[in-house]
PDB file of C-alpha atoms in Angstrom:
ATOM      1  CA  MET A1209       0.000   0.000   0.000  1.00  0.00           C
ATOM      2  CA  PRO A1210       1.493   3.384  -0.974  1.00  0.00           C
ATOM      3  CA  SER A1211       2.360   5.861   1.755  1.00  0.00           C
ATOM      4  CA  ALA A1212       0.252   8.983   2.135  1.00  0.00           C
ATOM      5  CA  THR A1213       3.489  10.874   2.731  1.00  0.00           C
ATOM      6  CA  PRO A1214       5.195  12.025  -0.469  1.00  0.00           C
ATOM      7  CA  GLY A1215       8.687  10.589  -0.985  1.00  0.00           C
ATOM      8  CA  PHE A1216      10.364  13.998  -1.097  1.00  0.00           C
ATOM      9  CA  GLU A1217       9.361  14.670   2.507  1.00  0.00           C
ATOM     10  CA  LEU A1218      11.799  12.112   3.948  1.00  0.00           C
ATOM     11  CA  PRO A1219      15.017  13.856   2.826  1.00  0.00           C
ATOM     12  CA  LEU A1220      13.574  17.233   3.759  1.00  0.00           C
ATOM     13  CA  ARG A1221      12.643  16.028   7.270  1.00  0.00           C
ATOM     14  CA  LEU A1222      16.098  14.471   7.718  1.00  0.00           C
ATOM     15  CA  PHE A1223      17.709  17.702   6.576  1.00  0.00           C
ATOM     16  CA  LEU A1224      15.459  19.775   8.844  1.00  0.00           C
ATOM     17  CA  ALA A1225      16.379  17.566  11.813  1.00  0.00           C
ATOM     18  CA  PHE A1226      20.059  18.103  10.969  1.00  0.00           C
ATOM     19  CA  ARG A1227      19.445  21.835  10.649  1.00  0.00           C
ATOM     20  CA  VAL A1228      17.649  22.034  14.010  1.00  0.00           C
ATOM     21  CA  LEU A1229      20.551  20.288  15.753  1.00  0.00           C
ATOM     22  CA  ILE A1230      23.212  22.404  14.024  1.00  0.00           C
ATOM     23  CA  ASP A1231      21.351  25.670  14.673  1.00  0.00           C
ATOM     24  CA  GLU A1232      20.951  24.793  18.357  1.00  0.00           C
ATOM     25  CA  LEU A1233      24.617  23.768  18.539  1.00  0.00           C
ATOM     26  CA  HIS A1234      25.786  27.070  17.072  1.00  0.00           C
ATOM     27  CA  ALA A1235      23.510  29.135  19.284  1.00  0.00           C
ATOM     28  CA  GLU A1236      25.004  27.419  22.332  1.00  0.00           C
ATOM     29  CA  LEU A1237      28.561  27.687  20.987  1.00  0.00           C
ATOM     30  CA  GLY A1238      27.936  31.415  20.599  1.00  0.00           C
ATOM     31  CA  ARG A1239      26.855  31.646  24.228  1.00  0.00           C
ATOM     32  CA  GLN A1240      29.979  29.699  25.252  1.00  0.00           C
ATOM     33  CA  GLY A1241      32.439  32.036  23.528  1.00  0.00           C
ATOM     34  CA  HIS A1242      32.447  30.874  19.908  1.00  0.00           C
ATOM     35  CA  PRO A1243      30.042  33.277  18.141  1.00  0.00           C
ATOM     36  CA  ASP A1244      31.992  33.397  14.857  1.00  0.00           C
ATOM     37  CA  LEU A1245      31.832  29.690  14.036  1.00  0.00           C
ATOM     38  CA  ARG A1246      29.606  28.705  11.128  1.00  0.00           C
ATOM     39  CA  PRO A1247      28.218  25.239  10.358  1.00  0.00           C
ATOM     40  CA  MET A1248      30.728  24.572   7.577  1.00  0.00           C
ATOM     41  CA  HIS A1249      33.609  25.351   9.942  1.00  0.00           C
ATOM     42  CA  GLY A1250      32.841  22.178  11.897  1.00  0.00           C
ATOM     43  CA  PHE A1251      33.384  20.044   8.798  1.00  0.00           C
ATOM     44  CA  VAL A1252      36.631  21.871   8.106  1.00  0.00           C
ATOM     45  CA  MET A1253      37.981  21.572  11.644  1.00  0.00           C
ATOM     46  CA  GLN A1254      37.091  17.871  11.774  1.00  0.00           C
ATOM     47  CA  ALA A1255      38.916  17.386   8.458  1.00  0.00           C
ATOM     48  CA  ILE A1256      41.985  19.210   9.824  1.00  0.00           C
ATOM     49  CA  GLY A1257      42.010  16.812  12.749  1.00  0.00           C
ATOM     50  CA  PRO A1258      44.435  16.551  15.652  1.00  0.00           C
ATOM     51  CA  GLN A1259      47.527  16.059  13.463  1.00  0.00           C
ATOM     52  CA  GLY A1260      46.836  18.906  11.061  1.00  0.00           C
ATOM     53  CA  THR A1261      46.799  18.775   7.271  1.00  0.00           C
ATOM     54  CA  THR A1262      47.768  20.686   4.153  1.00  0.00           C
ATOM     55  CA  ALA A1263      45.422  22.868   2.114  1.00  0.00           C
ATOM     56  CA  VAL A1264      45.628  20.367  -0.755  1.00  0.00           C
ATOM     57  CA  ASP A1265      44.681  17.423   1.459  1.00  0.00           C
ATOM     58  CA  LEU A1266      41.992  19.474   3.182  1.00  0.00           C
ATOM     59  CA  GLY A1267      40.447  20.339  -0.189  1.00  0.00           C
ATOM     60  CA  ARG A1268      40.514  16.679  -1.208  1.00  0.00           C
ATOM     61  CA  VAL A1269      38.772  15.511   1.981  1.00  0.00           C
ATOM     62  CA  LEU A1270      36.169  18.284   1.752  1.00  0.00           C
ATOM     63  CA  GLY A1271      35.620  17.778  -1.980  1.00  0.00           C
ATOM     64  CA  VAL A1272      36.587  21.371  -2.835  1.00  0.00           C
ATOM     65  CA  SER A1273      39.462  23.069  -4.638  1.00  0.00           C
ATOM     66  CA  LYS A1274      42.720  23.980  -2.922  1.00  0.00           C
ATOM     67  CA  GLN A1275      41.723  27.625  -3.395  1.00  0.00           C
ATOM     68  CA  ALA A1276      38.349  27.155  -1.671  1.00  0.00           C
ATOM     69  CA  ALA A1277      40.045  25.288   1.175  1.00  0.00           C
ATOM     70  CA  GLY A1278      42.624  28.084   1.395  1.00  0.00           C
ATOM     71  CA  LYS A1279      39.932  30.764   1.732  1.00  0.00           C
ATOM     72  CA  THR A1280      38.301  28.865   4.572  1.00  0.00           C
ATOM     73  CA  ILE A1281      41.673  28.345   6.247  1.00  0.00           C
ATOM     74  CA  GLU A1282      42.264  32.115   6.024  1.00  0.00           C
ATOM     75  CA  THR A1283      38.903  32.786   7.671  1.00  0.00           C
ATOM     76  CA  LEU A1284      39.511  30.282  10.461  1.00  0.00           C
ATOM     77  CA  GLU A1285      43.027  31.631  10.958  1.00  0.00           C
ATOM     78  CA  ARG A1286      41.745  35.208  11.177  1.00  0.00           C
ATOM     79  CA  ILE A1287      39.202  34.297  13.879  1.00  0.00           C
ATOM     80  CA  GLY A1288      41.709  32.205  15.845  1.00  0.00           C
ATOM     81  CA  TYR A1289      40.725  28.580  15.217  1.00  0.00           C
ATOM     82  CA  VAL A1290      43.671  27.404  13.103  1.00  0.00           C
ATOM     83  CA  GLU A1291      47.282  28.302  12.493  1.00  0.00           C
ATOM     84  CA  ARG A1292      49.700  27.510   9.696  1.00  0.00           C
ATOM     85  CA  THR A1293      53.085  26.065  10.547  1.00  0.00           C
ATOM     86  CA  ARG A1294      55.969  24.625   8.555  1.00  0.00           C
ATOM     87  CA  ASP A1295      55.970  20.883   8.085  1.00  0.00           C
ATOM     88  CA  PRO A1296      59.008  19.591  10.014  1.00  0.00           C
ATOM     89  CA  ALA A1297      59.443  16.817   7.425  1.00  0.00           C
ATOM     90  CA  ASP A1298      59.343  19.218   4.448  1.00  0.00           C
ATOM     91  CA  THR A1299      59.883  22.911   5.186  1.00  0.00           C
ATOM     92  CA  ARG A1300      58.376  23.867   1.815  1.00  0.00           C
ATOM     93  CA  ARG A1301      54.971  22.629   2.968  1.00  0.00           C
ATOM     94  CA  LYS A1302      52.604  24.416   5.321  1.00  0.00           C
ATOM     95  CA  ILE A1303      50.560  22.420   7.787  1.00  0.00           C
ATOM     96  CA  VAL A1304      47.262  23.754   9.073  1.00  0.00           C
ATOM     97  CA  ARG A1305      46.676  22.926  12.729  1.00  0.00           C
ATOM     98  CA  LEU A1306      43.917  23.634  15.202  1.00  0.00           C
ATOM     99  CA  THR A1307      44.764  26.208  17.842  1.00  0.00           C
ATOM    100  CA  PRO A1308      43.787  25.601  21.479  1.00  0.00           C
ATOM    101  CA  PHE A1309      40.745  27.812  20.736  1.00  0.00           C
ATOM    102  CA  GLY A1310      39.827  25.470  17.850  1.00  0.00           C
ATOM    103  CA  VAL A1311      40.234  22.381  20.029  1.00  0.00           C
ATOM    104  CA  ASP A1312      38.066  24.060  22.682  1.00  0.00           C
ATOM    105  CA  ALA A1313      35.324  24.646  20.106  1.00  0.00           C
ATOM    106  CA  LEU A1314      35.357  20.982  19.064  1.00  0.00           C
ATOM    107  CA  ASP A1315      35.364  19.795  22.691  1.00  0.00           C
ATOM    108  CA  ARG A1316      32.430  22.066  23.505  1.00  0.00           C
ATOM    109  CA  SER A1317      30.618  20.897  20.356  1.00  0.00           C
ATOM    110  CA  ALA A1318      30.882  17.271  21.469  1.00  0.00           C
ATOM    111  CA  ARG A1319      29.426  18.087  24.887  1.00  0.00           C
ATOM    112  CA  ILE A1320      26.648  20.203  23.364  1.00  0.00           C
ATOM    113  CA  PHE A1321      25.722  17.409  20.953  1.00  0.00           C
ATOM    114  CA  ASP A1322      25.464  15.038  23.928  1.00  0.00           C
ATOM    115  CA  THR A1323      23.099  17.517  25.607  1.00  0.00           C
ATOM    116  CA  LEU A1324      21.018  17.884  22.441  1.00  0.00           C
ATOM    117  CA  ARG A1325      20.806  14.112  22.048  1.00  0.00           C
ATOM    118  CA  ALA A1326      19.637  13.812  25.657  1.00  0.00           C
ATOM    119  CA  ARG A1327      16.980  16.454  24.969  1.00  0.00           C
ATOM    120  CA  TRP A1328      15.771  14.466  21.954  1.00  0.00           C
ATOM    121  CA  ALA A1329      15.692  11.309  24.111  1.00  0.00           C
ATOM    122  CA  ASP A1330      13.496  13.150  26.621  1.00  0.00           C
ATOM    123  CA  GLU A1331      11.224  14.436  23.848  1.00  0.00           C
ATOM    124  CA  LEU A1332      10.902  11.236  21.798  1.00  0.00           C
ATOM    125  CA  GLY A1333      11.665   8.641  24.443  1.00  0.00           C
ATOM    126  CA  ALA A1334      15.052   6.976  24.819  1.00  0.00           C
ATOM    127  CA  ASP A1335      13.859   3.743  23.159  1.00  0.00           C
ATOM    128  CA  ARG A1336      12.397   5.544  20.147  1.00  0.00           C
ATOM    129  CA  LEU A1337      15.547   7.628  19.679  1.00  0.00           C
ATOM    130  CA  ALA A1338      17.718   4.503  19.924  1.00  0.00           C
ATOM    131  CA  ALA A1339      15.476   2.807  17.344  1.00  0.00           C
ATOM    132  CA  LEU A1340      15.701   5.825  15.037  1.00  0.00           C
ATOM    133  CA  GLU A1341      19.497   5.788  15.311  1.00  0.00           C
ATOM    134  CA  ALA A1342      19.583   2.038  14.661  1.00  0.00           C
ATOM    135  CA  ASP A1343      17.335   2.427  11.622  1.00  0.00           C
ATOM    136  CA  LEU A1344      19.496   5.239  10.245  1.00  0.00           C
ATOM    137  CA  ARG A1345      22.579   3.012  10.682  1.00  0.00           C
ATOM    138  CA  LYS A1346      20.851   0.385   8.509  1.00  0.00           C
ATOM    139  CA  VAL A1347      20.292   2.774   5.590  1.00  0.00           C
ATOM    140  CA  THR A1348      23.478   4.856   5.712  1.00  0.00           C
ATOM    141  CA  PRO A1349      27.154   4.024   5.110  1.00  0.00           C
ATOM    142  CA  GLY A1350      29.108   2.754   8.094  1.00  0.00           C
ATOM    143  CA  SER A1351      31.580   5.613   8.229  1.00  0.00           C
ATOM    144  CA  LEU A1352      30.423   8.650  10.178  1.00  0.00           C
ATOM    145  CA  TRP A1353      33.353  10.741   9.008  1.00  0.00           C
ATOM    146  CA  ARG A1354      32.454  11.580   5.449  1.00  0.00           C
ATOM    147  CA  LEU A1355      33.355  15.249   5.430  1.00  0.00           C
ATOM    148  CA  ASP A1356      32.809  16.132   1.787  1.00  0.00           C
ATOM    149  CA  ALA A1357      29.512  17.961   2.357  1.00  0.00           C
ATOM    150  CA  PRO A1358      31.091  21.305   1.368  1.00  0.00           C
ATOM    151  CA  GLY A1359      32.007  19.947  -2.067  1.00  0.00           C
ATOM    152  CA  TRP A1360      28.756  18.007  -2.362  1.00  0.00           C
ATOM    153  CA  PHE A1361      26.754  21.199  -1.768  1.00  0.00           C
ATOM    154  CA  GLY A1362      28.950  22.881  -4.365  1.00  0.00           C
ATOM    155  CA  THR A1363      30.787  25.544  -2.414  1.00  0.00           C
ATOM    156  CA  LEU A1364      32.284  26.480   0.927  1.00  0.00           C
TER     157      LEU A1364
END
């Protein structure tokens, strides 16, 4: 029997749920001292990771050009979340690393996401939220760390 809900509603509802969580995250990050962070910055900082990366590798992971990655690095550098340093193994290369302020933002984000998840568990019921998460695991790839959304959306 066909569903009364049109098929296009599912991706829109999933996207809206993502948007609600990200908007609430950024509102709280702003209150906690990180008002300049934007949603795309989280993807970028996750892609930079604890060891740092180059602009070329960052662009590849994000699915954007080196130039687009470079512009985002400049923005994050200007607002204090990343720094560029020389690669000790090859002094011609620059490595982009998170600053302590950048690490703080990611640490706070993780705690805020835990709080938001707990709020959803209260709203939906812990069992229903766990079932939703289990169902989403069944229909999505196993890796959580696909960070190419900037390139997939077409721009940074």
